Short mmCIF file of C-alpha atoms and ligand atoms in Angstrom, two decimals:
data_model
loop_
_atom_site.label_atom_id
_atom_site.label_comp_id
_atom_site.label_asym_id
_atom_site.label_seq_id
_atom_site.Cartn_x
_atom_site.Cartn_y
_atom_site.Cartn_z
CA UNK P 30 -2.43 -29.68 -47.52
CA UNK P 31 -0.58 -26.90 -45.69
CA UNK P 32 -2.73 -23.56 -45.05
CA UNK P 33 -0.60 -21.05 -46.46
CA UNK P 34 -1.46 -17.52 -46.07
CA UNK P 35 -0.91 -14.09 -48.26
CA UNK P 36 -1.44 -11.16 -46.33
CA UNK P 37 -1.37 -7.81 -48.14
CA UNK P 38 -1.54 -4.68 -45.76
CA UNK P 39 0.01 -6.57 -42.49
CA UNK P 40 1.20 -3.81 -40.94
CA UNK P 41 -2.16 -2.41 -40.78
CA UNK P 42 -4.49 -2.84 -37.85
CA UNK P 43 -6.73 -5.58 -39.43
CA UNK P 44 -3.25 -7.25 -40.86
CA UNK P 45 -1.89 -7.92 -37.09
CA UNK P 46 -5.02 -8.94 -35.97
CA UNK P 47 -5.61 -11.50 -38.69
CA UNK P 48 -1.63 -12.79 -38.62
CA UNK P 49 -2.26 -13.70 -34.89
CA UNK P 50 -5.57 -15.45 -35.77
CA UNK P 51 -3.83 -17.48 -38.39
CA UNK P 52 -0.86 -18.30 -36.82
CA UNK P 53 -3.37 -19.39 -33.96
CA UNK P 54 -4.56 -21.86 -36.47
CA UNK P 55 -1.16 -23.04 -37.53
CA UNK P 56 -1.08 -21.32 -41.05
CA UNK P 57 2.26 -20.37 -42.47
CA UNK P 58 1.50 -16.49 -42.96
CA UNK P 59 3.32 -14.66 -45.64
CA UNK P 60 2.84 -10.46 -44.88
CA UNK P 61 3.83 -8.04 -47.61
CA UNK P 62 5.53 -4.75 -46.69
CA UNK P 63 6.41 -1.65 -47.88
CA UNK P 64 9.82 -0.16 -47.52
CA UNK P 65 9.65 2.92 -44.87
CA UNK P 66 12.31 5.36 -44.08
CA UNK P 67 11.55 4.81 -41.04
CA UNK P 68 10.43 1.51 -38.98
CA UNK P 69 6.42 0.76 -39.51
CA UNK P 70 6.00 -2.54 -37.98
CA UNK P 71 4.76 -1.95 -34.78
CA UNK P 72 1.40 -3.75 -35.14
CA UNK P 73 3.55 -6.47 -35.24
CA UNK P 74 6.63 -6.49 -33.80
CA UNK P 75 5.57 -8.47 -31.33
CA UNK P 76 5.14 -11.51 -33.65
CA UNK P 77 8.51 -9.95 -35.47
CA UNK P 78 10.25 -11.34 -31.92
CA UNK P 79 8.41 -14.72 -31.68
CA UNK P 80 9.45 -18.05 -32.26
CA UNK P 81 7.23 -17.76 -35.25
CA UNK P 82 9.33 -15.06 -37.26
CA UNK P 83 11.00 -17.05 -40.70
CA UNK P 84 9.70 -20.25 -38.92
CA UNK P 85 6.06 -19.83 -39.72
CA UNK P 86 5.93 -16.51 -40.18
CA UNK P 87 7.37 -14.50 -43.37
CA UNK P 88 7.44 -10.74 -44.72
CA UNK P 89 7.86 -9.77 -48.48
CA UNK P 90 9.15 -6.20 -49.54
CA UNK P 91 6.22 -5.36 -52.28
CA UNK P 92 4.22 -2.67 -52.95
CA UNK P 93 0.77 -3.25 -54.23
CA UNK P 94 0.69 -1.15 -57.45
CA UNK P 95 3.27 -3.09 -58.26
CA UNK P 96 2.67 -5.87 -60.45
CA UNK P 97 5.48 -7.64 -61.12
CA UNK P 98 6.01 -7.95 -57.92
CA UNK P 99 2.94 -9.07 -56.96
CA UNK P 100 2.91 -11.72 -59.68
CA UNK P 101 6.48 -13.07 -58.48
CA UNK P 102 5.74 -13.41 -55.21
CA UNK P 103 2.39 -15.07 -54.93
CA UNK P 104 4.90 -17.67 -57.52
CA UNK P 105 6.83 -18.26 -55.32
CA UNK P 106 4.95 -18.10 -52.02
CA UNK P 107 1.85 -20.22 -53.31
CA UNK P 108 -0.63 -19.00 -51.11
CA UNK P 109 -3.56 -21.11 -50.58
CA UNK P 110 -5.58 -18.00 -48.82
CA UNK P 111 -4.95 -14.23 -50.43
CA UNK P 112 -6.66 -11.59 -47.84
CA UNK P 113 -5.90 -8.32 -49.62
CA UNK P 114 -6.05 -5.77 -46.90
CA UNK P 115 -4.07 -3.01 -48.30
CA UNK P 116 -5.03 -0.05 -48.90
CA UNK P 117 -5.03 3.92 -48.34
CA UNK P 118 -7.23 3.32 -46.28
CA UNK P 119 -8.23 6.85 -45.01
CA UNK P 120 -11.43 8.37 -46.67
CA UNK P 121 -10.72 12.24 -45.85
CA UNK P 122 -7.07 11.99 -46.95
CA UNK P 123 -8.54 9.99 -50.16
CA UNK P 124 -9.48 13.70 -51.43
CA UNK P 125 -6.18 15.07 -51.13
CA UNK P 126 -4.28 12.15 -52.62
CA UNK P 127 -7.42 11.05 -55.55
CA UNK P 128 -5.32 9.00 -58.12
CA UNK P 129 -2.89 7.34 -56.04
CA UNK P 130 -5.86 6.41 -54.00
CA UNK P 131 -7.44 5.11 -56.98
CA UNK P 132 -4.26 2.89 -57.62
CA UNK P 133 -3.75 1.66 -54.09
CA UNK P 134 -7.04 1.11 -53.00
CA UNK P 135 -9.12 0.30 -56.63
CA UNK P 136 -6.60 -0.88 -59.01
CA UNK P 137 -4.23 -2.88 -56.98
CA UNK P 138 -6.85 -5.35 -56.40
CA UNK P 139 -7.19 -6.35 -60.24
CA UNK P 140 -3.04 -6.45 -60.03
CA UNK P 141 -3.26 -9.01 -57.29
CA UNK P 142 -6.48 -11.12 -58.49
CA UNK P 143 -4.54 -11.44 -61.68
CA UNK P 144 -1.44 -12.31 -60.28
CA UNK P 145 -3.59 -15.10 -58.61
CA UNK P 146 -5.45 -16.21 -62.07
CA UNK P 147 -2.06 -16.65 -63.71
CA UNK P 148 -0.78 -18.54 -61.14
CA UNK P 149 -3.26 -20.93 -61.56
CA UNK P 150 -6.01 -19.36 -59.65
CA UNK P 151 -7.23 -21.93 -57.56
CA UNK P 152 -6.70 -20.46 -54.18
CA UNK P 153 -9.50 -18.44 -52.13
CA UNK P 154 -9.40 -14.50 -52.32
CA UNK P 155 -10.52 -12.46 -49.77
CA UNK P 156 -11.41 -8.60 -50.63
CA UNK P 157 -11.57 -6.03 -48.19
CA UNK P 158 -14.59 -4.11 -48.55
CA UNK P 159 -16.63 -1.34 -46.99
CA UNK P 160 -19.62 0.30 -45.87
CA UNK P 161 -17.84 3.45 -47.57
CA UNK P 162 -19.53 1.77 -50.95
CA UNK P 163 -23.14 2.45 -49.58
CA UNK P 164 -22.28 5.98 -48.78
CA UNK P 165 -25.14 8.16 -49.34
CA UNK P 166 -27.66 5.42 -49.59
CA UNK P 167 -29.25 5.92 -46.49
CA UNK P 168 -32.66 4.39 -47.56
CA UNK P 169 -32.73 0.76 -47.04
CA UNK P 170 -30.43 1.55 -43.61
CA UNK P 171 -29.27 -0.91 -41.84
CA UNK P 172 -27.57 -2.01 -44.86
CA UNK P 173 -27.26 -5.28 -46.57
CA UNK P 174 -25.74 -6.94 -49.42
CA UNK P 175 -28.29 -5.62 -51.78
CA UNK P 176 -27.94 -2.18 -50.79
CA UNK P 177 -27.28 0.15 -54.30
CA UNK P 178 -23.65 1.93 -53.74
CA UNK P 179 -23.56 5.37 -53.65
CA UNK P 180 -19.59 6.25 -53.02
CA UNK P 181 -19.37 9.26 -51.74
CA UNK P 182 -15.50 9.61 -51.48
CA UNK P 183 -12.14 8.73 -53.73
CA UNK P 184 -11.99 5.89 -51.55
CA UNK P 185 -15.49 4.80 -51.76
CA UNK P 186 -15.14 4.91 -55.49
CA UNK P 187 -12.04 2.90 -55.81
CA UNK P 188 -13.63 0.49 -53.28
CA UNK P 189 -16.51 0.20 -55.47
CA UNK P 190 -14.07 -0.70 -58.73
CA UNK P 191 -12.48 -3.35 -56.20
CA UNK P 192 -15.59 -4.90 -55.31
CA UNK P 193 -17.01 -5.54 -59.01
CA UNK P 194 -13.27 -6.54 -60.03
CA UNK P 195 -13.94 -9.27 -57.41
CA UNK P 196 -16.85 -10.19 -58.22
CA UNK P 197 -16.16 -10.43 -61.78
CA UNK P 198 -13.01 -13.06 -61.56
CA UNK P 199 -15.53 -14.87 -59.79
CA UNK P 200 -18.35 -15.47 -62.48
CA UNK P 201 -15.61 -15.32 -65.06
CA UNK P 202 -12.74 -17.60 -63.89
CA UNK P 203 -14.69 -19.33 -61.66
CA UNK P 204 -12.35 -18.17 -58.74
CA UNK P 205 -13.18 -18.81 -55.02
CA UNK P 206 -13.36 -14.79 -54.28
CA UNK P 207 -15.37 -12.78 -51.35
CA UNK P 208 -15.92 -9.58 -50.63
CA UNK P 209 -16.51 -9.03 -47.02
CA UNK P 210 -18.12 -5.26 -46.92
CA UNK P 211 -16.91 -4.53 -43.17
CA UNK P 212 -18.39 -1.37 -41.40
CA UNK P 213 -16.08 0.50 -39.36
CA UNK P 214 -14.11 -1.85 -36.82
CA UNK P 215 -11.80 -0.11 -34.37
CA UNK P 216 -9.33 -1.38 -31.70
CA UNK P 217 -6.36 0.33 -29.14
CA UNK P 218 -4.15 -0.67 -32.76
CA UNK P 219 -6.62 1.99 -34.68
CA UNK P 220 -4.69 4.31 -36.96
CA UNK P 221 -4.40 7.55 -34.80
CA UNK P 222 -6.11 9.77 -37.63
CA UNK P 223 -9.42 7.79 -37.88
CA UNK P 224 -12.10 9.35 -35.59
CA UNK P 225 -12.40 7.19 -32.30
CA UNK P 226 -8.76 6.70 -32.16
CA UNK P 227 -8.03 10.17 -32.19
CA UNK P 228 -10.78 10.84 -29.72
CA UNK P 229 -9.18 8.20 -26.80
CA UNK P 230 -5.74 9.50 -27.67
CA UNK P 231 -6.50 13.13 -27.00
CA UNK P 232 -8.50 12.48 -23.39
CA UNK P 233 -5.44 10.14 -22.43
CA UNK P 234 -3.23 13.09 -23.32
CA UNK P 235 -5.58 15.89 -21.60
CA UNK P 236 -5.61 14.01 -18.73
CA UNK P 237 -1.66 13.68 -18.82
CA UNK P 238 -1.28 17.62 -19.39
CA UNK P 239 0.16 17.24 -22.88
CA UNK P 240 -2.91 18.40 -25.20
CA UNK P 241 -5.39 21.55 -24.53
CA UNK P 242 -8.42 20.02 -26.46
CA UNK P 243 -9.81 17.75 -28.39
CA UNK P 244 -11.18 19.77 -31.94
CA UNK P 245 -13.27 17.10 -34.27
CA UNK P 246 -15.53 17.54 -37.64
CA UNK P 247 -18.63 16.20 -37.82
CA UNK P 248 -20.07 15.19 -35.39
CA UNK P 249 -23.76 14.42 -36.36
CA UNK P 250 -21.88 11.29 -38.68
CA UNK P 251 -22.74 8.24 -37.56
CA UNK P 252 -21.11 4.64 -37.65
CA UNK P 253 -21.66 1.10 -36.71
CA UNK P 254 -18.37 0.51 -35.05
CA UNK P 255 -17.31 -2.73 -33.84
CA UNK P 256 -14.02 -4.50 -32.50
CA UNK P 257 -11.58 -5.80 -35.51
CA UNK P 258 -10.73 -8.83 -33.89
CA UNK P 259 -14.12 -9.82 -34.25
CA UNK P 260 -14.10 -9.18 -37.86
CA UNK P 261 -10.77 -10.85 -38.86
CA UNK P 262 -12.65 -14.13 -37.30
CA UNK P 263 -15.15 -13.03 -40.06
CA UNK P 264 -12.93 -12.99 -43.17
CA UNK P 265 -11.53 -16.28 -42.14
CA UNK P 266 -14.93 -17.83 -41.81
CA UNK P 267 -16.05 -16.36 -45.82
CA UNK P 268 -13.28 -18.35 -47.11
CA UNK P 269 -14.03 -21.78 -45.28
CA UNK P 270 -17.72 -21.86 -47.56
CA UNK P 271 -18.87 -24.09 -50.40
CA UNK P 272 -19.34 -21.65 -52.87
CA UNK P 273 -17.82 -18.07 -52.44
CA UNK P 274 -19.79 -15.09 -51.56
CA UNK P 275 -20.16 -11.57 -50.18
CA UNK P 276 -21.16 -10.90 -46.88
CA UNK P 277 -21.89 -7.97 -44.59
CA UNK P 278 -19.98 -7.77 -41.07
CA UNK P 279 -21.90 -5.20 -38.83
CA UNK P 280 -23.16 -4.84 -35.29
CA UNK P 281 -26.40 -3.12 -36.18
CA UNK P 282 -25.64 -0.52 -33.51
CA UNK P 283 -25.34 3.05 -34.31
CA UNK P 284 -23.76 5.97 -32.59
CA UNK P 285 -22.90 9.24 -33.91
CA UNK P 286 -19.22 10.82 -33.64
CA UNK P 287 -20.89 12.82 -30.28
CA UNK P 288 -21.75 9.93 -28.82
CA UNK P 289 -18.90 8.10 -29.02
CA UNK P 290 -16.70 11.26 -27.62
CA UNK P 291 -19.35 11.51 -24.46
CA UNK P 292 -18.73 7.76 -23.77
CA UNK P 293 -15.00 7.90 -23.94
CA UNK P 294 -15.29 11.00 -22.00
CA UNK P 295 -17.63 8.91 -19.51
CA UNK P 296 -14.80 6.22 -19.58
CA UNK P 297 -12.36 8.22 -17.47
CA UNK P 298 -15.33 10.38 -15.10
CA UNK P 299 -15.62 13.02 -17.20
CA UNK P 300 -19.76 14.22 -17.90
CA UNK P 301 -19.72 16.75 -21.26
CA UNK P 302 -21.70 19.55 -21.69
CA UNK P 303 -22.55 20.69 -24.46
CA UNK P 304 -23.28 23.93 -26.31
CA UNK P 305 -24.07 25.82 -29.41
CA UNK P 306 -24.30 23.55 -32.93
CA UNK P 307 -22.55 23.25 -35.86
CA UNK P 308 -18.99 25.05 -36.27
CA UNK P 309 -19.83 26.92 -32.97
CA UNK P 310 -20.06 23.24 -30.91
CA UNK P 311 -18.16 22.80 -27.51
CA UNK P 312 -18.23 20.60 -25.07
CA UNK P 313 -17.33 21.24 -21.55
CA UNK P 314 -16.34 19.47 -18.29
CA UNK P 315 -19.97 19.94 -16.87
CA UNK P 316 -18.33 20.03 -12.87
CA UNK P 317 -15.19 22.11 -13.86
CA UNK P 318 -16.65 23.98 -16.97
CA UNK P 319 -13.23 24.12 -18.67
CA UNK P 320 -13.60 23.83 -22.49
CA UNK P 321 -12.45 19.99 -24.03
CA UNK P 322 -14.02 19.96 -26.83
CA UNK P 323 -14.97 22.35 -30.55
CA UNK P 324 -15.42 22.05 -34.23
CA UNK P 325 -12.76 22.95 -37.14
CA UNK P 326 -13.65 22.85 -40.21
CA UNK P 327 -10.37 21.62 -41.30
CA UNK P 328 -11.66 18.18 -39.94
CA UNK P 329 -15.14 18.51 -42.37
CA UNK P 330 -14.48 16.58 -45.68
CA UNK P 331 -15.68 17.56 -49.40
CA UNK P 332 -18.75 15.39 -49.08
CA UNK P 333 -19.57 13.62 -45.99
CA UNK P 334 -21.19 9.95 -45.17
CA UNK P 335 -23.69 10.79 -42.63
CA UNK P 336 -25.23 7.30 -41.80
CA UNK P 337 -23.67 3.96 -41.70
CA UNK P 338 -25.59 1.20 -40.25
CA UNK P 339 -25.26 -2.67 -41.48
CA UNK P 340 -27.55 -5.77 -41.34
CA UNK P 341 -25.19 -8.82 -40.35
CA UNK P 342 -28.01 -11.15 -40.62
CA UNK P 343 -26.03 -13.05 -43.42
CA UNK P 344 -23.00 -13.77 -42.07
CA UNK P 345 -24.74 -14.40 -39.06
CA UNK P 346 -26.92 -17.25 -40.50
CA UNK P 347 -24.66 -18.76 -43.50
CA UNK P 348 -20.79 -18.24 -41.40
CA UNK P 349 -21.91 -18.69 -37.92
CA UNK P 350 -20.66 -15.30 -37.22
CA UNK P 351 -21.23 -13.33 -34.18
CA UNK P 352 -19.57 -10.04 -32.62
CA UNK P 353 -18.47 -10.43 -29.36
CA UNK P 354 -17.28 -6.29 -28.01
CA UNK P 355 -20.38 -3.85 -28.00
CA UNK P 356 -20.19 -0.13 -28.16
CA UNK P 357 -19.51 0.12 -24.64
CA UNK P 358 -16.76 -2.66 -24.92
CA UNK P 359 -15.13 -1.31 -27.26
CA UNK P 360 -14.60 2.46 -25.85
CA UNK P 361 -13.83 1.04 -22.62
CA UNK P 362 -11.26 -1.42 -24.19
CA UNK P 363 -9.46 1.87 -26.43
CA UNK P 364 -9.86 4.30 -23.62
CA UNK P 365 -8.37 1.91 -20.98
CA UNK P 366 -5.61 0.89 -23.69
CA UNK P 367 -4.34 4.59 -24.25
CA UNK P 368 -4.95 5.94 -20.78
CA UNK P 369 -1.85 2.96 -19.71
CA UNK P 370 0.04 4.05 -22.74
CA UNK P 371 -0.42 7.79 -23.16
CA UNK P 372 -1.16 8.78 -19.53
CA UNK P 373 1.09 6.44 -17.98
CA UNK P 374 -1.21 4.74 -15.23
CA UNK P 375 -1.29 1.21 -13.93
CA UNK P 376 -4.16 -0.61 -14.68
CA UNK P 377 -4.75 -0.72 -10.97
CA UNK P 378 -4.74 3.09 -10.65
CA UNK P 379 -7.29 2.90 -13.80
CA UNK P 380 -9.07 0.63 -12.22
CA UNK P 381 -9.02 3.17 -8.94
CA UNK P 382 -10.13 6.35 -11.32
CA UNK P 383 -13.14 4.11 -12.81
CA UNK P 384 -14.92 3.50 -9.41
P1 NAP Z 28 -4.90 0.36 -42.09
O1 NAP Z 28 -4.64 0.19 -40.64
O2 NAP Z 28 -4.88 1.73 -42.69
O3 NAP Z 28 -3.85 -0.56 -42.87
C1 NAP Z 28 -3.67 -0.44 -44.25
C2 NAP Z 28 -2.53 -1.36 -44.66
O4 NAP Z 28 -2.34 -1.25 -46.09
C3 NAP Z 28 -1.18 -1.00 -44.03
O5 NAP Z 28 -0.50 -2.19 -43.74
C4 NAP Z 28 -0.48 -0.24 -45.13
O6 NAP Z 28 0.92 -0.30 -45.06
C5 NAP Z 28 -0.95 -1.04 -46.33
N1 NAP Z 28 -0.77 -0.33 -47.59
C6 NAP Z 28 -1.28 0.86 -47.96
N2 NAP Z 28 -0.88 1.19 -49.20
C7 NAP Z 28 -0.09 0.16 -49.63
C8 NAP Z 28 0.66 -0.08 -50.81
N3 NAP Z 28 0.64 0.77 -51.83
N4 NAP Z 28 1.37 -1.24 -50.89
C9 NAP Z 28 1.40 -2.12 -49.88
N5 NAP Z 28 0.73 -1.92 -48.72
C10 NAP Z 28 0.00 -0.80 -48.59
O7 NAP Z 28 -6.30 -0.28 -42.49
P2 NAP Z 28 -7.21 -1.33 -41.66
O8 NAP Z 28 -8.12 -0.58 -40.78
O9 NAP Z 28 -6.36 -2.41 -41.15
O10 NAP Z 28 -8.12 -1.89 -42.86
C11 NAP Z 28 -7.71 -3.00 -43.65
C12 NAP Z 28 -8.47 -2.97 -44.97
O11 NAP Z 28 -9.86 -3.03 -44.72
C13 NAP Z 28 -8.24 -1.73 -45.81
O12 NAP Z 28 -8.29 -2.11 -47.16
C14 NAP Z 28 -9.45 -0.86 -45.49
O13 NAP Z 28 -9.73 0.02 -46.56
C15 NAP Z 28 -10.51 -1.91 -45.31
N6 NAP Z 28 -11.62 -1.57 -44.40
C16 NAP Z 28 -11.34 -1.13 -43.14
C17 NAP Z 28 -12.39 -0.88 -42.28
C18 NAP Z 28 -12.16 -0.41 -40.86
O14 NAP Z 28 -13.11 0.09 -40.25
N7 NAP Z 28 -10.96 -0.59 -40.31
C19 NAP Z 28 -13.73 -1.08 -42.71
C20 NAP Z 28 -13.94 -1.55 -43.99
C21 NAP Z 28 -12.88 -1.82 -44.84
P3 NAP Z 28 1.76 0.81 -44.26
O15 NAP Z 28 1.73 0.36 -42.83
O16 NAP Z 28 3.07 0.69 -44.90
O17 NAP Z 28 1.08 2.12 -44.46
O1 G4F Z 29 -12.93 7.45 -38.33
P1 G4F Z 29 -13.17 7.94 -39.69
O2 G4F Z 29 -12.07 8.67 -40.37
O3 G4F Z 29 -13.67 6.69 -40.53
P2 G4F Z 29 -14.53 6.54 -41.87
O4 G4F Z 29 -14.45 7.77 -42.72
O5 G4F Z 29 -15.89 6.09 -41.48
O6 G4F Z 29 -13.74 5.39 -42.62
C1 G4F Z 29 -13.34 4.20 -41.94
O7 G4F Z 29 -14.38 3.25 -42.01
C2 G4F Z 29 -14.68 2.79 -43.35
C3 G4F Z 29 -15.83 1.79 -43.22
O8 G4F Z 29 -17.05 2.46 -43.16
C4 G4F Z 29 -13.45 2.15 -43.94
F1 G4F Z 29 -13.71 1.68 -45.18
C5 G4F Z 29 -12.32 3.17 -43.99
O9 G4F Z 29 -11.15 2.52 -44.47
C6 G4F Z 29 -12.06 3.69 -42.58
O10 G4F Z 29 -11.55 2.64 -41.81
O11 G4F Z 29 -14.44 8.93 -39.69
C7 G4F Z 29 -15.68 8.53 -39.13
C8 G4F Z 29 -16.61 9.74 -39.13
C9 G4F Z 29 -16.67 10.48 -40.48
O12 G4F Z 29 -17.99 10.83 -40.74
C10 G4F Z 29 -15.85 11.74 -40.24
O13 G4F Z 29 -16.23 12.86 -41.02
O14 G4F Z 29 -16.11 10.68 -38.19
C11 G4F Z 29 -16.17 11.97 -38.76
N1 G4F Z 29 -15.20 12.83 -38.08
C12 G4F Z 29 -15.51 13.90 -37.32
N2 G4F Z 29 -14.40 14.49 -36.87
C13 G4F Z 29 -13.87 12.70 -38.12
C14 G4F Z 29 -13.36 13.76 -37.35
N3 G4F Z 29 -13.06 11.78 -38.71
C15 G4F Z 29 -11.73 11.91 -38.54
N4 G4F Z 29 -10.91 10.99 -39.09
N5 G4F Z 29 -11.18 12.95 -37.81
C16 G4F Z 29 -11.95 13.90 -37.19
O15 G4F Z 29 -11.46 14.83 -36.54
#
């Protein structure tokens, strides 16, 4: 039978990732996307201008709150793999934008597992979860699948209705659906408003002359971040089991928001200082002493997840899963990425600054 595959949220950085994965594999990958005013396809243009594009590879207009939509296309595409990545997938904007949040993120997921159970329901469903569910359960850190959920967030919460809406087509249709519950995975495709993203884009552009300083929120939070083209592998791998399930992908390394801003910093020769705590918090160029970094409270949210940390042991043992980009991997790999883009160096002269 031919591996056909339903991607919602393609244009995302996860989406790209797991369309080149799959097309790797020789799946026919169907990506759903929403109209823009403006182009938002970036992530994958590239595979836009490959031999793949209406060949192999196919995109939908749809929006997920959209139902009828949903339900006509997976008709007519007759997926054999659903990975619903779509979402607003931004926790501090989640508090400005609560409800619509709620429909994109929680109730769009019980629009598309329907759309599957009346279509006969009998291919696999994969459910992109989060750590954001555990939120301030810190006990039982690193967390596992049996972790309680404490959502701490708009997001979280609607996460949290996604995950049980999962769960429960599985016990009662009997559907082959997984909830992967992913801590924070990063890449040079990371949205420019999540945390590390925005930290490697503003050194690139301080060290280019175009940006004064880099001014962050908390930065006591801390997060297990790994590389998302490990974790794409990791989806993949919870829909090739017996019996469906929901698994943990993690590296069981922490490092706070500090941290990962010194090692990006470290990245391009640059030692931080810092001073002061809380709002009052700056970090400066300990050989120049020029100011890079402070605190504004415009970047604090409502309520705050202070501690992610997750247990892959799972996945490890039931998938055969295994990162392969550590911490230091992975700011290396997003500094180097946006110091070529942003501050227009080769990779030789990057090379050159590193030594
Ligand atoms: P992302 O880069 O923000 O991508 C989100 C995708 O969802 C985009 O393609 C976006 O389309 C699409 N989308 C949003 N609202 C939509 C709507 N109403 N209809 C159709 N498409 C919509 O997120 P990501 O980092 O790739 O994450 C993928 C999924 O994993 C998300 O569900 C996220 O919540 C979850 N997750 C992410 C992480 C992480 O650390 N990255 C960890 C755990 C779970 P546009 O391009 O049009 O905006
Ligand atoms: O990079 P972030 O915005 O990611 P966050 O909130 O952990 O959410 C991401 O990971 C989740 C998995 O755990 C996903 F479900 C979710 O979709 C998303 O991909 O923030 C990380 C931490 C937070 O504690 C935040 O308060 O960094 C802190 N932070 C400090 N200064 C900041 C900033 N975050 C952002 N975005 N911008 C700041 O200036």
């Amino acid at each position: 039978m031919k591996n056909v595959a339903l991607i919602t949220g393609i244009t995302g950085q996860d989406g790209s990732y797991l369309t080149e994965f799959l097309l790797a594999k020789g799946y026919d990958v169907h990506g759903l996307v929403r109209r823009h005013s403006t182009l938002n396809t970036e992530r994958i243009e590239h595979i836009i201008r490959s031999d793949y594009h209406k060949v192999k590879f196919f995109l939908h207009f749809a929006d997920v709150t959209d139902s009828s939509n949903l339900m006509r296309l997976v008709a007519d595409i007759r997926p054999t793999e659903v990975y619903n990545l779509a979402a607003q997938s931004h926790v501090g904007i989640s508090f400005e934008v609560p409800e619509y949040t709620a429909e994109a993120t929680g109730v769009s997921t019980l629009k598309l597992l329907e759309a599957v159970r009346v279509n006969g329901g009998n291919c696999r469903f994969y459910q992109a979860s989060t750590s954001e569910l555990y939120g301030g359960f810190e006990e039982t850190a690193p967390q596992h699948e049996k972790t309680p959920f404490y959502p701490k967030s708009p997001y979280g919460a609607a996460k949290v209705y996604s995950y049980w809406v999962t769960v429960n087509y599985r016990e009662s249709y009997d559907m082959y659906a997984c909830n992967g519950i992913l801590f924070n995975h990063e890449s040079p495709r990371r949205g420019e408003n999540f945390v590390t993203r925005k930290i490697t884009i503003a050194i690139a552009k301080m060290l280019a002359g175009t940006q004064e300083k880099l001014s962050l929120g908390n930065m006591n939070a801390m997060r297990d971040w790994g590389f998302a083209g490990d974790y794409v592998e990791g989806m993949w791998l919870m829909l090739r089991q017996d019996k469906a399930d929901d698994y943990v992908l993690a590296t069981n390394e922490g490092h706070t928001v500090r941290e990962f801003t010194e090692a990006a910093f470290a990245e391009v020769g640059i030692k931080i200082r810092w001073e002061g705590e809380g709002l009052l918090e700056k970090g400066y160029d300990q050989e120049s002493g020029k100011l890079l970094v402070d605190v504004n409270p415009e970047f604090y949210r409502p309520a705050e997840v202070e501690y992610l940390l997750g247990n892959p042991a799972k996945a490890e043992k039931e998938l055969g899963w295994k990162r392969t980009v550590d911490f230091k991997g992975l700011v290396a790999m997003m500094m180097e990425a946006d110091m070529l883009a942003i501050a227009g160096i080769t990779p030789t002269e990057y090379k050159e600054r590193k030594k």
